[in-house]
Amino acid sequence: MWEQSRKEMKLGTVYLDHAGATLFPQSQLTSFTHDLMENVYGNPHSQNISSKLTHDTVEQVRYRVLAHFRTCPEDYSVVFTAGSTAALKLVAEAFPWVSPSQESSGSRFCYLTDSHTSVVGMRMIATAMNVTSIPVRPEEMESAEKRGAAAGDPDCQLPHLFCYPAQSNFSGTRYPLSWIGEVKSGRMCPVSAPGKWFVVLDAASYVSTSPLDLSVHQADFVPLSFYKIFGFPTGLGALLVHNRTAPLLRKTYFGGGTAAAYLAGEDFYIPRQSVVERFEDGTISFLDVIALKHGFDALERLTGGMENIKQHTFTLARYTYTALSSLRYPNGARVVRIYSDSEFSSPEVQGPIINFNVLDESGNVIGYSQVDKMASLHNIHVRTGCFCNTGACQRHLGISDEMVKKHLQAGHVCGDDVDLIDGQPTGSVRISFGYMSTLEDAQAFLRFIIATRLCPSGGHPIPQATPGEAGAPPAESEAQNTMTVTMDGHSSSPEEDTRPNSRIWNDLPTAVDAVSLHPPVLKATRTQQTPSGRAAGVLDGGLGSHVVTNLYLYPIKSCAAFEVTRWPLEKQGLLYDRSWMVVNHNGICLSQKQEPRLCLIQPFIDLQQRIMVIKAKGMEPIEVPLEENGEQAQICQSKVCTDRVNTSDCGEKISSWLSEFLGRPCHLIKQSSNFQRNAKKHGKGQSAGTTATLSLVNEAQYLLLNRSSVLELQQQLNASDENGKEKLFPMKDLISRFRANIIINGTSAFEEEKWDEISIGPLHFQVLGPCHRCQMICIDQKTGQRNQNVFQKLSESRERKVNFGVYLMHTSLDLSSPRFLSVGAQVLPVLKESIECHDLPASRKYQDVIS
């Protein structure tokens, strides 16, 4: 059963974010598409035949929703919304709040602190009604459950609202459904207040993997999102409203389809009678509603029902929890810290969610952003951050209110990758299982943790799985058995080579020397040579100074490098560096993270003929003009690192060429010459009027790499493996992975991170800071194959922050005459601490940019 559902998914990855959004099986989409092709569904507000079909089908789906939650139209109504957030907002806006007055203390809105942001946000609407909002901690509810209700006025009908999640989306903790009846009956109160309590059960996380019986647990309001259950459609949810509560709801706005009658010229409006007709403003997303039928069909056919899903997903979660909890470093320290309120003893108290942080051998937290990047390299998809649940995040991670405000001042906002501040975590890692998850998924995740943290030489034990179906619970004794971890045998390490000579000039590839450039028509002589004798003399002379050893530009973003020995500059950096990029059929930029074969596309710039020649194995070379034709160019927009950029399409010919090579529809676009993109990073003392401009780069105009830093990483990577075989990472190949523009021969590893400014020949640059690395450094730029070792080793050696190389930008640049960067040019740094230049006479410390 579970294997069949997974087979339909055709997944090439281990997907462990089902609490975020589960995945849909192919059969569900096929069935829905067939339905749309066979039937005509019109607007349900019309009266024609196709509209009547839509109306009847939608009503049938409402019955199906109610049956799924074991209730009926006599007890509940289904109001379709844009999702659970919209459903919660609807409750907050329509609830009959009573403001404080001389006669009344007013309504109360209470919510569990372990709640989604969308629940906490309801307090803003309550505040606008002058209603007091009170956060209630889980332990306070447990105390209230034992304490019982205080004596009050049984005749008082003052309405109060209590909202809590059936399942924490942070930790998977399942809160008692019995609270619904206890609070509504008055036997348990979140706070002491006379009146009548109504209950919102936030079921969005819970119902994705568990049955909910509303005939037993009759909450007044139940918001949910269907993509959490079926994966498709997204953007559709519902508010299940108990019919005894529905008449109390108040509504101000009225939209299409909700009025029985109204006048445009007079304040006259009569709403429709049913709660559904009153609250579904405008035309609902009726095709998405119809898609739910196929979701229910697929779910029942593949799993046999929600009870089976509950047992299956909990078994996987308990198995993984047991294994994670048992992992230890050689010194006995835990590998992970799990945030949970249970011991995963029962699906009644714990859902299929595991929230944790990875620790190093000293017990320090490894940032969730780094764990996420490493997981991606192993094709494992996890969720990181605070999961839109700040209350639970604070409680489990020990983050005070003051710390949250301090983190904000430090630049951390919800959803970013600032994972550690002063060594303390700002969030965590979450994995969650869905109905198509398998035992193999859980074991792949455990192998990932073991491989990246324990680095076993002979295998590390993990709990032995019970043979047979993945959903079968392992016996307690079997959970203590062990099996040798078998690492994937298809590691894509670079081809072996001999260790390069430390004398770097023997390792230089063929280069292109741009000489004799004269505006307005630039000319270049293309040569096949090593750098000049002057540059070689600088190195061989042992003067101890820094010099430029290599120059690279990347005309097409994420494609192969174009190496030069001398190259002109423009205001955005090296001329034509990242001026083009490849986008998919939707205009979204493609990078090697999504399409590793981009590195096999080799662009060559011919300044004399003013063309870019693009080559790739198995393809005929193709030419693209360096400048767009202003009259014929098709202007389009795209995004680079959240920046909107204006571009022009380079035409169908190159589009077809790229599409054929990459095997997917794509286009080549070029940044418009009249478009200016401003850098977000600013240099020291830089005014707003002198903001640096960028091409299609991610962060800054230039990226500098120090060979001494690369050498240290190379020595770590070239350590012997468990079989005594040496894994060789040639210097040239390592350098290419980091895709820098300027390569220098440093005197010590990572000294560049201490620099404040540098001069390269007559040019001055500001050092903006380190480059935070992503998974692209794991891609062999010669083959397009991935190897996780580079990122992992760099992560270990750089103390959990994967920084390598530094960003540069011009401090000023006079382009009244051509300016060049050249191999062999001397590099003169200024330290941050002393602001003194090494090997630089005082008279030249603050020389002009142009000598």
mmCIF file of N, CA and C in Angstrom, residues 748-791:
data_model
loop_
_atom_site.group_PDB
_atom_site.id
_atom_site.type_symbol
_atom_site.label_atom_id
_atom_site.label_comp_id
_atom_site.label_asym_id
_atom_site.label_seq_id
_atom_site.Cartn_x
_atom_site.Cartn_y
_atom_site.Cartn_z
ATOM 1 N N SER A 748 48.883 33.343 3.940
ATOM 2 C CA SER A 748 48.308 32.471 4.957
ATOM 3 C C SER A 748 46.823 32.290 4.663
ATOM 4 N N ALA A 749 46.278 31.163 5.105
ATOM 5 C CA ALA A 749 44.893 30.832 4.826
ATOM 6 C C ALA A 749 43.941 31.799 5.532
ATOM 7 N N PHE A 750 42.963 32.239 4.803
ATOM 8 C CA PHE A 750 41.859 33.062 5.297
ATOM 9 C C PHE A 750 42.306 34.423 5.834
ATOM 10 N N GLU A 751 43.503 34.848 5.480
ATOM 11 C CA GLU A 751 43.938 36.194 5.866
ATOM 12 C C GLU A 751 43.054 37.254 5.211
ATOM 13 N N GLU A 752 42.468 36.917 4.051
ATOM 14 C CA GLU A 752 41.653 37.884 3.320
ATOM 15 C C GLU A 752 40.440 38.346 4.115
ATOM 16 N N GLU A 753 39.979 37.535 5.064
ATOM 17 C CA GLU A 753 38.812 37.912 5.861
ATOM 18 C C GLU A 753 39.145 38.998 6.889
ATOM 19 N N LYS A 754 40.438 39.271 7.060
ATOM 20 C CA LYS A 754 40.853 40.315 7.993
ATOM 21 C C LYS A 754 41.135 41.642 7.293
ATOM 22 N N TRP A 755 40.962 41.649 5.982
ATOM 23 C CA TRP A 755 41.271 42.856 5.223
ATOM 24 C C TRP A 755 40.082 43.801 5.181
ATOM 25 N N ASP A 756 40.390 45.072 5.163
ATOM 26 C CA ASP A 756 39.371 46.109 5.071
ATOM 27 C C ASP A 756 39.312 46.691 3.655
ATOM 28 N N GLU A 757 40.472 46.836 3.051
ATOM 29 C CA GLU A 757 40.578 47.344 1.690
ATOM 30 C C GLU A 757 41.738 46.635 1.007
ATOM 31 N N ILE A 758 41.749 46.683 -0.329
ATOM 32 C CA ILE A 758 42.924 46.216 -1.064
ATOM 33 C C ILE A 758 43.134 47.110 -2.283
ATOM 34 N N SER A 759 44.380 47.171 -2.717
ATOM 35 C CA SER A 759 44.719 47.790 -3.996
ATOM 36 C C SER A 759 45.262 46.692 -4.894
ATOM 37 N N ILE A 760 44.802 46.685 -6.139
ATOM 38 C CA ILE A 760 45.337 45.769 -7.140
ATOM 39 C C ILE A 760 45.907 46.639 -8.240
ATOM 40 N N GLY A 761 47.223 46.722 -8.282
ATOM 41 C CA GLY A 761 47.831 47.683 -9.184
ATOM 42 C C GLY A 761 47.350 49.071 -8.795
ATOM 43 N N PRO A 762 46.846 49.836 -9.740
ATOM 44 C CA PRO A 762 46.390 51.196 -9.440
ATOM 45 C C PRO A 762 44.946 51.266 -8.966
ATOM 46 N N LEU A 763 44.268 50.127 -8.830
ATOM 47 C CA LEU A 763 42.842 50.118 -8.510
ATOM 48 C C LEU A 763 42.612 49.857 -7.033
ATOM 49 N N HIS A 764 41.630 50.550 -6.453
ATOM 50 C CA HIS A 764 41.288 50.381 -5.045
ATOM 51 C C HIS A 764 39.940 49.701 -4.907
ATOM 52 N N PHE A 765 39.863 48.783 -3.925
ATOM 53 C CA PHE A 765 38.622 48.045 -3.676
ATOM 54 C C PHE A 765 38.324 48.019 -2.187
ATOM 55 N N GLN A 766 37.046 48.049 -1.859
ATOM 56 C CA GLN A 766 36.585 47.861 -0.485
ATOM 57 C C GLN A 766 36.258 46.379 -0.305
ATOM 58 N N VAL A 767 36.693 45.783 0.798
ATOM 59 C CA VAL A 767 36.324 44.396 1.121
ATOM 60 C C VAL A 767 34.992 44.443 1.877
ATOM 61 N N LEU A 768 33.965 43.850 1.297
ATOM 62 C CA LEU A 768 32.621 43.944 1.875
ATOM 63 C C LEU A 768 32.334 42.867 2.916
ATOM 64 N N GLY A 769 33.104 41.796 2.897
ATOM 65 C CA GLY A 769 32.869 40.720 3.854
ATOM 66 C C GLY A 769 32.956 39.368 3.180
ATOM 67 N N PRO A 770 32.792 38.295 3.960
ATOM 68 C CA PRO A 770 32.947 36.942 3.412
ATOM 69 C C PRO A 770 31.760 36.516 2.566
ATOM 70 N N CYS A 771 32.014 35.574 1.690
ATOM 71 C CA CYS A 771 30.960 34.974 0.862
ATOM 72 C C CYS A 771 30.429 33.750 1.578
ATOM 73 N N HIS A 772 29.124 33.756 1.880
ATOM 74 C CA HIS A 772 28.483 32.610 2.531
ATOM 75 C C HIS A 772 28.133 31.585 1.460
ATOM 76 N N ARG A 773 28.696 30.416 1.568
ATOM 77 C CA ARG A 773 28.618 29.431 0.498
ATOM 78 C C ARG A 773 27.362 28.568 0.558
ATOM 79 N N CYS A 774 26.907 28.149 -0.636
ATOM 80 C CA CYS A 774 25.750 27.260 -0.749
ATOM 81 C C CYS A 774 26.214 25.943 -1.360
ATOM 82 N N GLN A 775 25.245 25.128 -1.765
ATOM 83 C CA GLN A 775 25.554 23.778 -2.241
ATOM 84 C C GLN A 775 26.289 23.753 -3.570
ATOM 85 N N MET A 776 26.350 24.875 -4.284
ATOM 86 C CA MET A 776 26.984 24.866 -5.604
ATOM 87 C C MET A 776 28.458 24.503 -5.550
ATOM 88 N N ILE A 777 29.113 24.700 -4.409
ATOM 89 C CA ILE A 777 30.538 24.363 -4.328
ATOM 90 C C ILE A 777 30.758 22.860 -4.378
ATOM 91 N N CYS A 778 29.695 22.087 -4.275
ATOM 92 C CA CYS A 778 29.813 20.630 -4.340
ATOM 93 C C CYS A 778 29.758 20.105 -5.770
ATOM 94 N N ILE A 779 29.571 20.993 -6.735
ATOM 95 C CA ILE A 779 29.439 20.571 -8.126
ATOM 96 C C ILE A 779 30.788 20.667 -8.822
ATOM 97 N N ASP A 780 31.256 19.534 -9.354
ATOM 98 C CA ASP A 780 32.487 19.502 -10.129
ATOM 99 C C ASP A 780 32.230 20.259 -11.426
ATOM 100 N N GLN A 781 32.957 21.355 -11.628
ATOM 101 C CA GLN A 781 32.693 22.222 -12.773
ATOM 102 C C GLN A 781 33.126 21.608 -14.106
ATOM 103 N N LYS A 782 33.837 20.488 -14.073
ATOM 104 C CA LYS A 782 34.209 19.817 -15.324
ATOM 105 C C LYS A 782 33.183 18.770 -15.739
ATOM 106 N N THR A 783 32.488 18.192 -14.741
ATOM 107 C CA THR A 783 31.579 17.084 -15.054
ATOM 108 C C THR A 783 30.112 17.374 -14.721
ATOM 109 N N GLY A 784 29.862 18.332 -13.841
ATOM 110 C CA GLY A 784 28.497 18.585 -13.403
ATOM 111 C C GLY A 784 28.037 17.626 -12.324
ATOM 112 N N GLN A 785 28.927 16.773 -11.824
ATOM 113 C CA GLN A 785 28.587 15.807 -10.790
ATOM 114 C C GLN A 785 28.758 16.421 -9.405
ATOM 115 N N ARG A 786 27.940 15.959 -8.466
ATOM 116 C CA ARG A 786 27.983 16.480 -7.094
ATOM 117 C C ARG A 786 28.872 15.622 -6.209
ATOM 118 N N ASN A 787 29.526 16.290 -5.258
ATOM 119 C CA ASN A 787 30.276 15.610 -4.210
ATOM 120 C C ASN A 787 30.119 16.424 -2.935
ATOM 121 N N GLN A 788 29.499 15.822 -1.925
ATOM 122 C CA GLN A 788 29.168 16.551 -0.700
ATOM 123 C C GLN A 788 30.371 16.865 0.166
ATOM 124 N N ASN A 789 31.508 16.212 -0.084
ATOM 125 C CA ASN A 789 32.644 16.331 0.828
ATOM 126 C C ASN A 789 33.142 17.769 0.959
ATOM 127 N N VAL A 790 33.110 18.520 -0.139
ATOM 128 C CA VAL A 790 33.670 19.865 -0.100
ATOM 129 C C VAL A 790 32.906 20.736 0.886
ATOM 130 N N PHE A 791 31.581 20.739 0.760
ATOM 131 C CA PHE A 791 30.762 21.559 1.659
ATOM 132 C C PHE A 791 30.898 21.073 3.098
#
